[in-house]
Amino acid sequence: MTTTTREAGASPDQNDDSAAPGGRWGRLLRGRRYGYVGLITAAAFFCLSLTPSLLPRTYLFQGLISGLLTAIGYGFGVLTVWLARHTVERPLPAATTMAWKILAAVAACAVAAFLFLGALWQREIHRLMGMESPPGVGYIVVLPIAAVTAVALIGLCRLVWRASRRLAALLGRWIPAATARVVAAIVVVVLLLGTLNGVVLDGLFTVADGSFRALNGETQPDVAAPADAMRSGGPASLISWESLGNQGRIFIAGGPDSGELRRFGGPDPREPIRVYAGLESAPTSRERAALAVRELQRTGAFQRRVLCVITTTGTGWVNAQAVDPLEYMYDGDTALVATQYSYLPSPISFLVDKDRAREAGRDLFDQVYGVWSRLPRDERPKLLVFGESLGSFGAEAAFSGPEDIRNRTDGMLLVGPPSRNQLWSEFSADRDRDSAEVLPVYENGVTVRFAATPADLARPRTRWDVPRVVYLQYPSDPITWWSPRLMVRRPGWLAEPRGSDVLPSMRWFPFVTFWQVSADMAFSNGVPAGHGHNFGAMPVAAWAAIAPPDGWTVERTAALTDIIAAYR
């Protein structure tokens, strides 16, 4: 009777495979706290967490990810035993003392081997990306960090389970025990999710919102309002300097001046036009777009040789290395226009402001196109479109497909597209037979091309019509390859030969790879140019292929690449 009572009140991981722990040795290993099968899956997930992913990691971050995956692995083991206990009529066999000894020995050897291999893999991926390799001996700290993290997460889950059990016992006084357990579990889960969503997440978003709102109002020390009437926030501008936001002020104050353009070789350069409407410039996306168009008209932007419509990232950031090349290439006879739709970083903005990114990209392009399309064909500037990361997601929103892009633009450059981009996903899914997902060929490259290096822009060696669309994407960019489907499905880019900057030893494992790539996203910009989400001066070659000015040469591309690569 005593044993039955103890088993009925035990948590699933305390009693997941036997009533007795398998002798004194088993009690020592198990500590009367952890289940045998759960520890097997926990050890397996820990080892798999050390396998290579897309980007290098610090010891601390590797330890945290390994701890998270260890806890998830333990949970899978506990769930497996719980399901078996409730579907198999006969009692499950107990883990013997010998079984615990074997588990201890095998787990110790496996953990030691994978820690050693993990250190080797980290050195390989650091070297692959031209980074200094960390000392291998330090990798041992991953184990204690992972252990503490896993124990904390498992302990938290146990608290939730115990709350459910106690609520079930209370409800069991009035309703059948089986019903009470189901109701209690539902109530606890709903309360937990409600607390996370309504208290924790809302609190975090509130803190983030306040912090980034304050940052949006700041101005960098080396940034000052323009004296040039050709820029928003300057003399006679329809948009105030204060309303531009932090990133808008950086964009307006940036770019090459006439002296830099002249040194590059422009015989008689013009002052480039830059227009930006911040969140405080107008209350809605459509009104900001309309204000930006009026500002373009005020500055004479529709009489320039090039007009580029930019969809910003979450904070309103515009990558200088991606847009400055146009001003160099066309001797400043250009106009760049962008609007802000959020002041939150792209990962947060993607969760809460994704629709705003789509709306901003569509509103700005449609209103610019509305004025541009009414101009005589021989008096129009080249109409180009640019977006990076979440900005590429918004920039795509203005178009229904490649035919629409050909009809309404003179070229488009999209950099580091997230996997949720609709057009990018369609082009990748419908890629030509035998082309790789990591670098697809779509419709024989007649309009849309994908590139990781300048040489890729000439692939395939077939006719490339104008207008041209280029997607820049790196095999090691987690922003592009992350997807919830990684949890349960091996992606095409891991079913084919690995990309040039991804270790051949990277493999897909259910759930594990998802969390590895999720962790990679946190450091996607912290790697050298040419890897991860850092595209450096690569846009120079892309613009030279999309919309080169008359007389442009390969030598000029190389010279401009050197200038842009020197940006800090």
Coordinates of C-alpha atoms in Angstrom, one line a residue:
M1 CA 0.0 0.0 0.0
T2 CA 2.9 2.3 0.9
T3 CA 4.6 1.7 -2.5
T4 CA 1.4 2.2 -4.4
T5 CA 0.8 5.6 -2.7
R6 CA 4.4 6.7 -3.4
E7 CA 4.2 5.8 -7.1
A8 CA 0.9 7.5 -7.6
G9 CA 2.2 10.8 -6.2
A10 CA 5.6 10.6 -8.0
S11 CA 6.4 12.9 -10.9
P12 CA 6.9 11.1 -14.2
D13 CA 10.7 11.6 -14.2
Q14 CA 11.1 10.4 -10.6
N15 CA 9.2 7.1 -11.4
D16 CA 9.7 6.8 -15.2
D17 CA 11.1 3.4 -15.4
S18 CA 11.0 1.5 -12.1
A19 CA 9.8 1.6 -8.6
A20 CA 13.3 0.8 -7.3
P21 CA 16.4 2.6 -8.5
G22 CA 18.5 -0.5 -9.0
G23 CA 20.5 -0.8 -5.8
R24 CA 22.9 1.5 -4.0
W25 CA 24.9 2.3 -7.2
G26 CA 21.7 3.1 -9.0
R27 CA 20.5 5.4 -6.2
L28 CA 23.9 7.2 -6.3
L29 CA 23.6 7.9 -10.0
R30 CA 20.0 8.5 -10.0
G31 CA 20.0 10.5 -6.8
R32 CA 16.3 9.5 -6.6
R33 CA 15.7 12.4 -8.9
Y34 CA 16.3 11.5 -12.5
G35 CA 14.9 8.7 -14.6
Y36 CA 17.1 6.2 -16.5
V37 CA 15.6 6.7 -19.9
G38 CA 15.5 10.5 -19.4
L39 CA 19.2 10.5 -18.7
I40 CA 20.0 8.5 -21.8
T41 CA 18.2 11.0 -24.1
A42 CA 19.6 13.9 -22.1
A43 CA 23.2 12.6 -22.7
A44 CA 22.4 12.0 -26.4
F45 CA 21.0 15.6 -26.9
F46 CA 24.0 17.1 -25.0
C47 CA 26.4 15.3 -27.4
L48 CA 24.5 16.3 -30.5
S49 CA 24.4 19.9 -29.3
L50 CA 28.2 20.0 -29.7
T51 CA 28.1 19.1 -33.4
P52 CA 28.9 21.9 -35.8
S53 CA 26.3 24.5 -36.8
L54 CA 26.5 27.5 -39.2
L55 CA 28.6 29.9 -37.1
P56 CA 31.2 29.7 -34.4
R57 CA 30.2 30.1 -30.7
T58 CA 31.7 31.2 -27.4
Y59 CA 32.1 28.7 -24.7
L60 CA 29.4 30.4 -22.6
F61 CA 26.9 30.4 -25.4
Q62 CA 27.6 26.9 -26.3
G63 CA 27.1 25.9 -22.7
L64 CA 23.7 27.6 -22.5
I65 CA 22.5 26.0 -25.8
S66 CA 23.8 22.6 -24.7
G67 CA 22.0 22.9 -21.4
L68 CA 18.8 23.8 -23.1
L69 CA 19.1 20.8 -25.4
T70 CA 20.0 18.5 -22.6
A71 CA 16.9 19.5 -20.7
I72 CA 14.8 19.0 -23.9
G73 CA 16.4 15.6 -24.4
Y74 CA 15.6 14.7 -20.8
G75 CA 12.0 15.7 -21.4
F76 CA 11.7 13.6 -24.5
G77 CA 12.9 10.6 -22.5
V78 CA 10.5 11.2 -19.7
L79 CA 7.6 11.6 -22.1
T80 CA 8.5 8.4 -23.9
V81 CA 8.4 6.4 -20.7
W82 CA 5.2 8.1 -19.6
L83 CA 3.5 7.2 -22.9
A84 CA 4.8 3.6 -22.7
R85 CA 3.5 3.2 -19.1
H86 CA 0.0 4.3 -20.2
T87 CA -0.1 2.2 -23.4
V88 CA 1.6 -1.0 -22.3
E89 CA -0.4 -3.2 -19.9
R90 CA 2.5 -5.0 -18.3
P91 CA 4.8 -3.1 -15.8
L92 CA 7.9 -1.6 -17.3
P93 CA 11.2 -3.4 -16.3
A94 CA 13.3 -1.7 -13.7
A95 CA 16.8 -0.5 -14.5
T96 CA 19.3 -2.8 -12.7
T97 CA 22.5 -1.8 -11.0
M98 CA 24.4 -3.1 -14.0
A99 CA 22.3 -0.9 -16.3
W100 CA 23.1 2.2 -14.3
K101 CA 26.8 1.3 -14.4
I102 CA 26.7 0.8 -18.1
L103 CA 24.9 4.1 -18.5
A104 CA 27.4 6.0 -16.4
A105 CA 30.4 4.5 -18.3
V106 CA 28.9 5.0 -21.8
A107 CA 27.7 8.5 -21.0
A108 CA 31.0 9.6 -19.6
C109 CA 32.9 8.3 -22.6
A110 CA 30.4 9.8 -25.1
V111 CA 30.5 13.2 -23.3
A112 CA 34.3 13.3 -23.2
A113 CA 34.5 12.3 -26.9
F114 CA 32.0 14.9 -28.0
L115 CA 33.6 17.6 -25.9
F116 CA 36.9 16.8 -27.7
L117 CA 35.2 16.7 -31.1
G118 CA 33.3 19.9 -30.3
A119 CA 36.5 21.8 -29.6
L120 CA 37.9 20.5 -32.9
W121 CA 34.8 21.5 -34.8
Q122 CA 34.9 25.0 -33.3
R123 CA 38.5 25.5 -34.3
E124 CA 37.6 24.3 -37.9
I125 CA 34.7 26.7 -38.2
H126 CA 36.7 29.6 -36.8
R127 CA 39.5 28.9 -39.3
L128 CA 36.9 28.6 -42.1
M129 CA 35.7 32.1 -41.4
G130 CA 39.1 33.6 -40.9
M131 CA 38.7 34.0 -37.2
E132 CA 41.3 33.3 -34.5
S133 CA 40.6 29.9 -32.9
P134 CA 39.9 29.8 -29.2
P135 CA 42.1 27.5 -27.0
G136 CA 40.7 24.0 -27.2
V137 CA 41.3 23.2 -23.5
G138 CA 38.8 25.9 -22.5
Y139 CA 36.0 24.0 -24.1
I140 CA 35.7 21.9 -21.0
V141 CA 33.8 24.7 -19.3
V142 CA 30.9 23.9 -21.6
L143 CA 30.0 20.9 -19.5
P144 CA 29.4 22.6 -16.1
I145 CA 27.6 25.5 -17.8
A146 CA 25.3 23.0 -19.6
A147 CA 24.7 21.0 -16.4
V148 CA 23.6 24.0 -14.4
T149 CA 21.4 25.2 -17.2
A150 CA 19.8 21.8 -17.7
V151 CA 19.2 21.2 -14.0
A152 CA 17.6 24.7 -13.6
L153 CA 15.3 24.1 -16.6
I154 CA 14.3 20.6 -15.4
G155 CA 13.6 22.0 -12.0
L156 CA 11.3 24.6 -13.4
C157 CA 9.4 22.0 -15.3
R158 CA 9.1 19.9 -12.2
L159 CA 7.5 22.8 -10.3
V160 CA 4.9 23.1 -13.1
W161 CA 4.3 19.3 -12.8
R162 CA 3.9 19.4 -9.1
A163 CA 1.5 22.3 -9.3
S164 CA -0.6 20.2 -11.7
R165 CA -0.5 17.2 -9.4
R166 CA -1.6 19.2 -6.4
L167 CA -4.4 20.8 -8.4
A168 CA -5.5 17.4 -9.6
A169 CA -5.6 16.1 -6.0
L170 CA -7.7 19.1 -5.0
L171 CA -10.1 18.6 -7.9
G172 CA -10.2 14.9 -7.3
R173 CA -12.4 15.5 -4.3
W174 CA -15.3 16.5 -6.5
I175 CA -14.7 14.9 -10.0
P176 CA -13.2 11.6 -11.1
A177 CA -9.4 11.3 -10.7
A178 CA -8.7 10.8 -14.5
T179 CA -10.8 13.9 -15.3
A180 CA -9.2 15.9 -12.5
R181 CA -5.7 15.2 -13.9
V182 CA -6.7 16.3 -17.4
V183 CA -8.4 19.5 -16.2
A184 CA -5.5 20.3 -13.8
A185 CA -3.0 19.9 -16.6
I186 CA -5.0 22.2 -18.9
V187 CA -5.4 24.8 -16.2
V188 CA -1.7 24.9 -15.3
V189 CA -0.7 25.0 -19.0
V190 CA -3.2 27.8 -19.7
L191 CA -2.0 29.8 -16.7
L192 CA 1.6 29.3 -17.6
L193 CA 1.1 30.4 -21.2
G194 CA -1.0 33.3 -20.1
T195 CA 1.6 34.4 -17.6
L196 CA 4.4 34.0 -20.2
N197 CA 2.4 35.9 -22.8
G198 CA 0.6 38.4 -20.7
V199 CA 3.2 39.1 -18.0
V200 CA 6.7 37.9 -19.0
L201 CA 6.6 38.6 -22.8
D202 CA 4.5 41.7 -22.4
G203 CA 6.9 42.9 -19.7
L204 CA 9.9 42.2 -21.9
F205 CA 8.3 43.9 -24.9
T206 CA 7.4 46.9 -22.7
V207 CA 11.0 47.2 -21.4
A208 CA 12.4 46.7 -25.0
D209 CA 9.9 49.2 -26.4
G210 CA 10.9 51.8 -23.8
S211 CA 14.6 51.2 -24.3
F212 CA 14.6 51.3 -28.1
R213 CA 12.1 54.2 -28.1
A214 CA 14.6 56.2 -26.1
L215 CA 17.4 55.1 -28.3
N216 CA 15.4 56.2 -31.4
G217 CA 15.3 59.7 -29.9
E218 CA 19.1 59.9 -29.5
T219 CA 21.5 61.4 -32.0
Q220 CA 25.1 60.1 -32.4
P221 CA 27.8 62.5 -31.4
D222 CA 29.3 62.7 -34.9
V223 CA 25.9 63.3 -36.6
A224 CA 24.6 66.8 -37.3
A225 CA 21.7 68.2 -39.2
P226 CA 22.5 68.8 -42.9
A227 CA 23.1 72.2 -44.4
D228 CA 22.3 70.8 -47.8
A229 CA 18.7 71.4 -49.0
M230 CA 18.9 68.2 -50.9
R231 CA 18.5 66.2 -47.7
S232 CA 15.6 65.7 -45.3
G233 CA 16.0 67.6 -42.1
G234 CA 17.9 70.4 -43.9
P235 CA 17.0 73.8 -45.1
A236 CA 13.5 74.0 -46.7
S237 CA 12.9 70.4 -45.9
L238 CA 9.3 69.2 -45.4
I239 CA 10.5 66.8 -42.7
S240 CA 12.1 68.0 -39.5
W241 CA 15.5 66.7 -38.3
E242 CA 14.1 65.8 -34.9
S243 CA 11.4 63.5 -36.5
L244 CA 13.9 61.3 -38.4
G245 CA 14.8 59.1 -35.5
N246 CA 18.3 57.8 -34.6
Q247 CA 18.9 55.7 -37.7
G248 CA 17.2 58.2 -40.0
R249 CA 19.6 60.9 -38.9
I250 CA 22.6 58.6 -39.4
F251 CA 21.3 57.8 -43.0
I252 CA 20.7 61.5 -43.9
A253 CA 24.1 62.5 -42.5
G254 CA 26.0 59.7 -44.3
G255 CA 27.2 58.9 -47.7
P256 CA 30.0 60.3 -49.8
D257 CA 30.3 64.1 -50.3
S258 CA 31.3 65.8 -53.6
G259 CA 35.0 65.7 -52.7
E260 CA 35.0 61.9 -52.2
L261 CA 33.0 61.4 -55.4
R262 CA 35.5 63.6 -57.3
R263 CA 38.5 61.6 -55.9
F264 CA 36.8 58.4 -57.1
G265 CA 36.8 59.8 -60.6
G266 CA 33.6 61.8 -61.0
P267 CA 34.3 64.7 -63.4
D268 CA 31.6 66.9 -62.1
P269 CA 29.7 65.2 -59.2
R270 CA 26.4 66.3 -57.8
E271 CA 25.3 66.4 -54.2
P272 CA 23.3 63.2 -53.7
I273 CA 19.7 63.4 -52.6
R274 CA 18.7 61.5 -49.5
V275 CA 15.1 61.5 -48.2
Y276 CA 13.9 59.8 -45.0
A277 CA 10.6 59.9 -43.1
G278 CA 10.8 58.7 -39.5
L279 CA 8.1 57.3 -37.3
E280 CA 7.6 60.8 -35.8
S281 CA 7.4 62.4 -39.2
A282 CA 3.8 61.3 -39.9
P283 CA 1.4 59.0 -38.0
T284 CA 0.8 56.2 -40.5
S285 CA 2.8 54.3 -43.1
R286 CA 0.9 55.7 -46.0
E287 CA 1.2 59.3 -44.7
R288 CA 5.0 58.8 -44.2
A289 CA 5.3 57.4 -47.8
A290 CA 3.3 60.4 -49.2
L291 CA 5.4 62.8 -47.2
A292 CA 8.6 61.2 -48.6
V293 CA 7.3 61.5 -52.1
R294 CA 6.6 65.2 -51.7
E295 CA 10.1 65.6 -50.3
L296 CA 11.4 63.8 -53.4
Q297 CA 9.5 66.2 -55.6
R298 CA 10.8 69.2 -53.6
T299 CA 14.4 68.1 -54.1
G300 CA 14.1 67.3 -57.8
A301 CA 14.7 63.6 -57.2
F302 CA 12.6 62.5 -60.2
Q303 CA 15.1 64.4 -62.5
R304 CA 18.1 62.4 -61.2
R305 CA 19.6 59.5 -63.1
V306 CA 18.8 56.9 -60.4
L307 CA 16.1 56.8 -57.8
C308 CA 16.4 53.9 -55.3
V309 CA 13.4 52.9 -53.0
I310 CA 14.7 51.4 -49.8
T311 CA 12.8 49.4 -47.2
T312 CA 14.7 49.6 -43.9
T313 CA 15.3 47.0 -41.2
G314 CA 13.4 47.0 -37.9
T315 CA 15.2 50.0 -36.3
G316 CA 15.0 52.0 -39.5
W317 CA 18.6 51.2 -40.3
V318 CA 20.0 51.5 -43.9
N319 CA 23.2 49.7 -44.6
A320 CA 25.7 52.3 -45.9
Q321 CA 27.8 49.6 -47.6
A322 CA 24.7 48.6 -49.6
V323 CA 23.5 52.0 -50.8
D324 CA 26.6 54.3 -50.9
P325 CA 27.9 52.4 -54.0
L326 CA 25.1 53.8 -56.1
E327 CA 26.1 57.4 -55.3
Y328 CA 29.7 56.6 -56.2
M329 CA 28.7 54.8 -59.4
Y330 CA 26.5 57.7 -60.7
D331 CA 28.7 60.6 -59.5
G332 CA 26.0 61.6 -57.0
D333 CA 23.3 62.0 -59.6
T334 CA 21.1 59.9 -57.4
A335 CA 18.2 60.0 -55.0
L336 CA 17.7 57.5 -52.1
V337 CA 14.4 57.3 -50.2
A338 CA 13.4 55.3 -47.1
T339 CA 10.8 55.4 -44.4
Q340 CA 10.9 54.0 -40.8
Y341 CA 8.2 51.6 -39.6
S342 CA 9.6 50.5 -36.2
Y343 CA 12.4 51.3 -33.8
L344 CA 12.8 47.7 -32.6
P345 CA 15.6 45.5 -33.8
S346 CA 14.7 43.2 -36.7
P347 CA 14.4 39.9 -34.6
I348 CA 11.8 41.6 -32.3
S349 CA 10.3 43.6 -35.1
F350 CA 9.8 40.4 -37.1
L351 CA 7.6 39.1 -34.2
V352 CA 5.5 42.2 -33.6
D353 CA 6.0 44.5 -36.6
K354 CA 6.2 42.1 -39.5
D355 CA 3.0 43.4 -41.1
R356 CA 4.3 47.0 -40.7
A357 CA 7.4 46.0 -42.7
R358 CA 5.2 44.6 -45.5
E359 CA 3.0 47.7 -45.4
A360 CA 5.9 50.1 -45.4
G361 CA 7.6 48.5 -48.4
R362 CA 4.4 48.4 -50.4
D363 CA 3.2 52.0 -49.5
L364 CA 6.5 53.6 -50.3
F365 CA 7.1 51.9 -53.6
D366 CA 3.5 52.3 -54.8
Q367 CA 3.5 56.0 -54.1
V368 CA 6.9 56.6 -55.7
Y369 CA 5.9 54.5 -58.7
G370 CA 2.7 56.5 -58.9
V371 CA 4.6 59.7 -59.7
W372 CA 7.5 58.0 -61.6
S373 CA 5.2 56.1 -64.0
R374 CA 3.5 59.3 -65.1
L375 CA 6.8 60.8 -66.3
P376 CA 7.8 60.6 -70.0
R377 CA 9.8 57.4 -70.5
D378 CA 13.0 59.2 -71.7
E379 CA 12.9 61.6 -68.7
R380 CA 12.5 59.0 -65.9
P381 CA 15.3 58.1 -63.6
K382 CA 16.2 54.4 -63.2
L383 CA 13.9 53.1 -60.6
L384 CA 15.7 50.6 -58.3
V385 CA 14.6 48.8 -55.2
F386 CA 16.7 47.7 -52.2
G387 CA 16.0 45.8 -49.0
E388 CA 18.2 44.0 -46.5
S389 CA 17.1 41.3 -44.0
L390 CA 13.6 42.2 -42.7
G391 CA 13.8 45.1 -45.3
S392 CA 13.9 42.5 -48.1
F393 CA 10.8 41.0 -46.7
G394 CA 9.1 44.4 -46.9
A395 CA 10.5 45.3 -50.3
E396 CA 9.1 42.1 -51.8
A397 CA 5.6 43.0 -50.6
A398 CA 5.1 45.6 -53.3
F399 CA 5.3 42.9 -56.1
S400 CA 3.3 39.8 -57.0
G401 CA 6.1 38.0 -58.9
P402 CA 9.0 38.4 -61.4
E403 CA 6.8 39.7 -64.2
D404 CA 5.5 42.5 -61.9
I405 CA 9.1 43.4 -60.9
R406 CA 10.1 43.5 -64.6
N407 CA 7.2 45.8 -65.5
R408 CA 7.6 48.3 -62.7
T409 CA 11.3 48.6 -61.8
D410 CA 14.7 48.9 -63.4
G411 CA 16.3 46.5 -61.0
M412 CA 16.2 45.1 -57.5
L413 CA 18.8 44.0 -54.9
L414 CA 17.6 42.0 -51.8
V415 CA 20.3 41.1 -49.3
G416 CA 20.1 38.3 -46.6
P417 CA 16.5 37.4 -47.1
P418 CA 14.7 35.6 -44.2
S419 CA 13.1 32.3 -45.1
R420 CA 9.7 33.8 -44.6
N421 CA 10.1 36.0 -47.7
Q422 CA 7.2 35.0 -50.0
L423 CA 8.8 35.6 -53.4
W424 CA 12.2 34.2 -52.3
S425 CA 10.5 31.1 -51.0
E426 CA 8.7 30.6 -54.3
F427 CA 11.8 31.1 -56.4
S428 CA 13.8 28.7 -54.2
A429 CA 11.0 26.1 -54.3
D430 CA 10.6 26.4 -58.0
R431 CA 14.3 26.4 -58.8
D432 CA 15.7 24.7 -61.9
R433 CA 16.3 21.0 -61.7
D434 CA 19.7 20.0 -60.2
S435 CA 20.4 23.5 -58.8
A436 CA 21.1 23.6 -55.1
E437 CA 18.9 25.2 -52.5
V438 CA 21.8 27.1 -51.0
L439 CA 22.4 28.8 -54.4
P440 CA 19.4 28.2 -56.7
V441 CA 19.0 28.9 -60.4
Y442 CA 15.5 30.1 -61.2
E443 CA 14.1 30.0 -64.8
N444 CA 17.6 29.7 -66.1
G445 CA 18.6 33.0 -64.5
V446 CA 16.7 35.1 -67.1
T447 CA 15.6 37.7 -64.4
V448 CA 16.3 36.5 -60.9
R449 CA 19.7 35.4 -59.8
F450 CA 21.2 34.3 -56.4
A451 CA 24.8 35.0 -55.4
A452 CA 27.3 34.6 -52.6
T453 CA 30.3 35.8 -54.6
P454 CA 30.7 38.1 -57.5
A455 CA 31.4 35.1 -59.8
D456 CA 27.9 33.8 -59.0
L457 CA 26.3 36.7 -60.7
A458 CA 27.5 35.3 -64.0
R459 CA 25.8 31.9 -63.2
P460 CA 24.3 30.5 -65.3
R461 CA 26.1 31.6 -68.5
T462 CA 22.9 32.4 -70.3
R463 CA 21.1 35.6 -71.3
W464 CA 20.3 37.9 -68.3
D465 CA 17.5 40.3 -69.3
V466 CA 17.0 43.8 -68.0
P467 CA 15.6 44.6 -65.4
R468 CA 17.6 42.3 -63.1
V469 CA 16.9 41.0 -59.7
V470 CA 19.7 39.8 -57.3
Y471 CA 19.4 38.0 -54.0
L472 CA 22.6 38.0 -52.0
Q473 CA 22.7 35.0 -49.5
Y474 CA 25.5 33.1 -47.8
P475 CA 25.4 29.4 -47.0
S476 CA 26.3 30.3 -43.4
D477 CA 23.6 32.9 -42.8
P478 CA 21.2 31.7 -40.1
I479 CA 18.8 34.5 -40.9
T480 CA 18.1 33.0 -44.3
W481 CA 18.0 29.3 -43.3
W482 CA 16.2 29.5 -39.9
S483 CA 12.7 28.0 -40.0
P484 CA 10.4 26.3 -37.5
R485 CA 10.4 23.4 -39.9
L486 CA 13.9 22.7 -38.9
M487 CA 12.5 21.0 -35.8
V488 CA 11.1 18.0 -37.7
R489 CA 12.3 18.2 -41.3
R490 CA 15.7 18.1 -42.8
P491 CA 16.0 21.1 -45.1
G492 CA 17.3 20.9 -48.6
W493 CA 20.4 22.9 -47.8
L494 CA 21.5 20.1 -45.4
A495 CA 20.4 17.3 -47.8
E496 CA 22.8 18.5 -50.5
P497 CA 26.6 19.2 -50.4
R498 CA 27.3 22.0 -47.9
G499 CA 27.9 25.6 -48.9
S500 CA 31.4 26.9 -49.2
D501 CA 31.5 28.3 -45.7
V502 CA 29.7 25.6 -43.9
L503 CA 31.5 22.6 -42.4
P504 CA 30.9 19.3 -44.4
S505 CA 30.4 17.6 -41.0
M506 CA 27.3 19.6 -40.2
R507 CA 24.3 17.3 -40.0
W508 CA 20.6 17.7 -39.3
F509 CA 19.1 16.3 -36.1
P510 CA 15.4 16.7 -35.1
F511 CA 14.9 19.6 -32.7
V512 CA 18.7 20.0 -32.1
T513 CA 19.5 21.7 -35.4
F514 CA 16.6 24.1 -34.9
W515 CA 18.0 25.4 -31.6
Q516 CA 21.5 25.5 -33.0
V517 CA 20.5 27.7 -35.9
S518 CA 18.3 29.8 -33.5
A519 CA 21.4 30.4 -31.4
D520 CA 23.5 31.2 -34.5
M521 CA 21.1 34.1 -35.3
A522 CA 22.2 36.0 -32.2
F523 CA 25.8 36.3 -33.6
S524 CA 24.9 36.4 -37.3
N525 CA 26.6 39.8 -37.8
G526 CA 29.6 39.1 -35.5
V527 CA 31.6 37.3 -38.1
P528 CA 33.9 38.6 -40.9
A529 CA 32.4 40.0 -44.1
G530 CA 31.5 37.2 -46.5
H531 CA 30.0 35.0 -43.8
G532 CA 26.8 34.8 -41.7
H533 CA 24.7 38.0 -42.2
N534 CA 27.7 40.3 -42.9
F535 CA 27.7 41.1 -46.6
G536 CA 30.4 43.7 -46.5
A537 CA 31.2 45.2 -49.9
M538 CA 29.4 42.5 -51.9
P539 CA 26.6 44.9 -52.9
V540 CA 29.1 46.8 -55.1
A541 CA 29.4 43.8 -57.5
A542 CA 25.6 43.3 -57.3
W543 CA 24.7 46.9 -58.3
A544 CA 27.3 46.8 -61.0
A545 CA 25.5 43.8 -62.5
I546 CA 22.0 45.1 -62.0
A547 CA 22.3 48.7 -63.1
P548 CA 25.8 49.7 -64.3
P549 CA 26.2 53.3 -65.6
D550 CA 27.4 53.8 -69.1
G551 CA 31.2 53.1 -69.4
W552 CA 31.4 51.2 -66.1
T553 CA 34.2 48.6 -66.0
V554 CA 35.4 45.7 -64.0
E555 CA 38.3 47.8 -62.8
R556 CA 35.9 50.5 -61.5
T557 CA 34.0 47.7 -59.6
A558 CA 37.2 46.6 -58.0
A559 CA 38.2 50.1 -57.0
L560 CA 34.8 50.8 -55.5
T561 CA 34.8 47.5 -53.6
D562 CA 38.0 48.5 -51.9
I563 CA 36.5 51.8 -50.8
I564 CA 33.3 50.2 -49.5
A565 CA 35.2 47.4 -47.8
A566 CA 37.1 49.9 -45.7
Y567 CA 33.9 51.2 -44.1
R568 CA 33.7 50.6 -40.3

